[in-house]
Coordinates of C-alpha atoms and ligand atoms in Angstrom, one line a residue:
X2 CA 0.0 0.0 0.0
X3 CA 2.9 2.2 -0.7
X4 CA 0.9 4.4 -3.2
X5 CA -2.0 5.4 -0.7
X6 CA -4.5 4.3 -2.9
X7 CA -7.8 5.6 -2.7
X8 CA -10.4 2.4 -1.5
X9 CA -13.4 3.8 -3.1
X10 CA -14.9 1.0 -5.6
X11 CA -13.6 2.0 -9.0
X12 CA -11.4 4.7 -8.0
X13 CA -7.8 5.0 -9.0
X14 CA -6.6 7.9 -7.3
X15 CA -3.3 7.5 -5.4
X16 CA -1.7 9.6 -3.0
X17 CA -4.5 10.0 -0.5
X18 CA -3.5 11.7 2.5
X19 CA -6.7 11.1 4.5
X20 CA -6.6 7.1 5.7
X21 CA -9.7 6.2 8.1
X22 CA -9.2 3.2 10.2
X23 CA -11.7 0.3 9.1
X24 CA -12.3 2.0 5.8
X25 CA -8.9 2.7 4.2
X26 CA -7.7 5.6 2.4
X27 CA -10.3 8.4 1.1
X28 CA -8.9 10.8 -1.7
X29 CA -10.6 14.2 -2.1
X30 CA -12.7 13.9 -5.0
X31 CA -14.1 10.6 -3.1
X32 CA -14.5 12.6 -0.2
X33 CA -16.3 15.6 -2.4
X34 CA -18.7 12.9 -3.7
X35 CA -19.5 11.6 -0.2
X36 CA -20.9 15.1 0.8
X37 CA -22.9 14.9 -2.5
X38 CA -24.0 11.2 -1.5
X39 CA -25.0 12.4 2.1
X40 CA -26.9 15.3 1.1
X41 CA -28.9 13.5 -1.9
X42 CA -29.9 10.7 0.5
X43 CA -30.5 12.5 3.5
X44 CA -28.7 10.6 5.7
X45 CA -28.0 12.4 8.7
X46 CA -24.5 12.5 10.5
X47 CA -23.8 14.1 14.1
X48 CA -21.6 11.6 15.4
X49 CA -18.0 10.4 14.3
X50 CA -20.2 6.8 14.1
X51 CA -22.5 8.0 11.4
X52 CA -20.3 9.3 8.8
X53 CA -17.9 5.6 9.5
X54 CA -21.3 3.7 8.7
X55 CA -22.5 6.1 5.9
X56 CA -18.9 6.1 4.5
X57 CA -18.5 2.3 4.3
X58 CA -21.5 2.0 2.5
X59 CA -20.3 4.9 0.5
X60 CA -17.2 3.3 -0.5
X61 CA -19.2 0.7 -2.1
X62 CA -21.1 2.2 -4.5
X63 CA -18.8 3.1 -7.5
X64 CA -17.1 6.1 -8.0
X65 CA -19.6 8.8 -9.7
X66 CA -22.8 7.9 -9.0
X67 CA -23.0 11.0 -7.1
X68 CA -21.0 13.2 -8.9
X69 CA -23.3 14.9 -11.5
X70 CA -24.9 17.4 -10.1
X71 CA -28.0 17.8 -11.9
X72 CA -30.9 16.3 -9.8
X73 CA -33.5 13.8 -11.5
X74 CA -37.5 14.6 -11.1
X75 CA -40.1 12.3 -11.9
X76 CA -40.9 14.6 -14.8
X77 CA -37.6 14.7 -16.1
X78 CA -36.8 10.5 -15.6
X79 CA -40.1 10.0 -18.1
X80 CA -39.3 12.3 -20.5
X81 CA -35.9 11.0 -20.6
X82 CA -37.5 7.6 -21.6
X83 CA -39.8 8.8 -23.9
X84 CA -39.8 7.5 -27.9
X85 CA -39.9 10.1 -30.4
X86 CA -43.2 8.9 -32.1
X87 CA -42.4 10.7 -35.9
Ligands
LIG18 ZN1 -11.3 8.0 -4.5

């Protein structure tokens, strides 16, 4: 583990500096996306034990799920899905 690599599911980025015991190392964009993931859910941290349990089933999901930032309505999920008719 000489290269600090990030232990994100499909991440690649090296050189973390931020390494959480039980989790492994946590590179910034990861942790970016994790305050993305947090806020889209609404999962609620206060304590140091909610953001462990949030993070490891963060670290799960692969890397950009949470990352766009445009949010998805009903409205906008069906009309993404709809067939040109002409
Ligand atoms: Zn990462």
């Amino acid at each position: 583990m000489s290269v600090l690599s990030c232990n994100r599911n499909e991440c690649g980025n090296v050189m973390c500096d931020t390494y959480i015991e039980g989790i492994g190392y946590v590179c910034r964009e990861c942790q970016e996306e994790f305050k993305l993931y947090l806020q889209k859910t609404n999962i609620n941290v206060e304590y140091e034990y909610d953001i462990v349990v949030a993070l490891n089933i963060f670290m799960s999901i692969p890397k950009g799920r949470y990352s766009d930032s445009e949010e998805m309505t009903v409205d906008k999920f069906f009309s993404k899905h709809t067939r040109n008719n002409d």
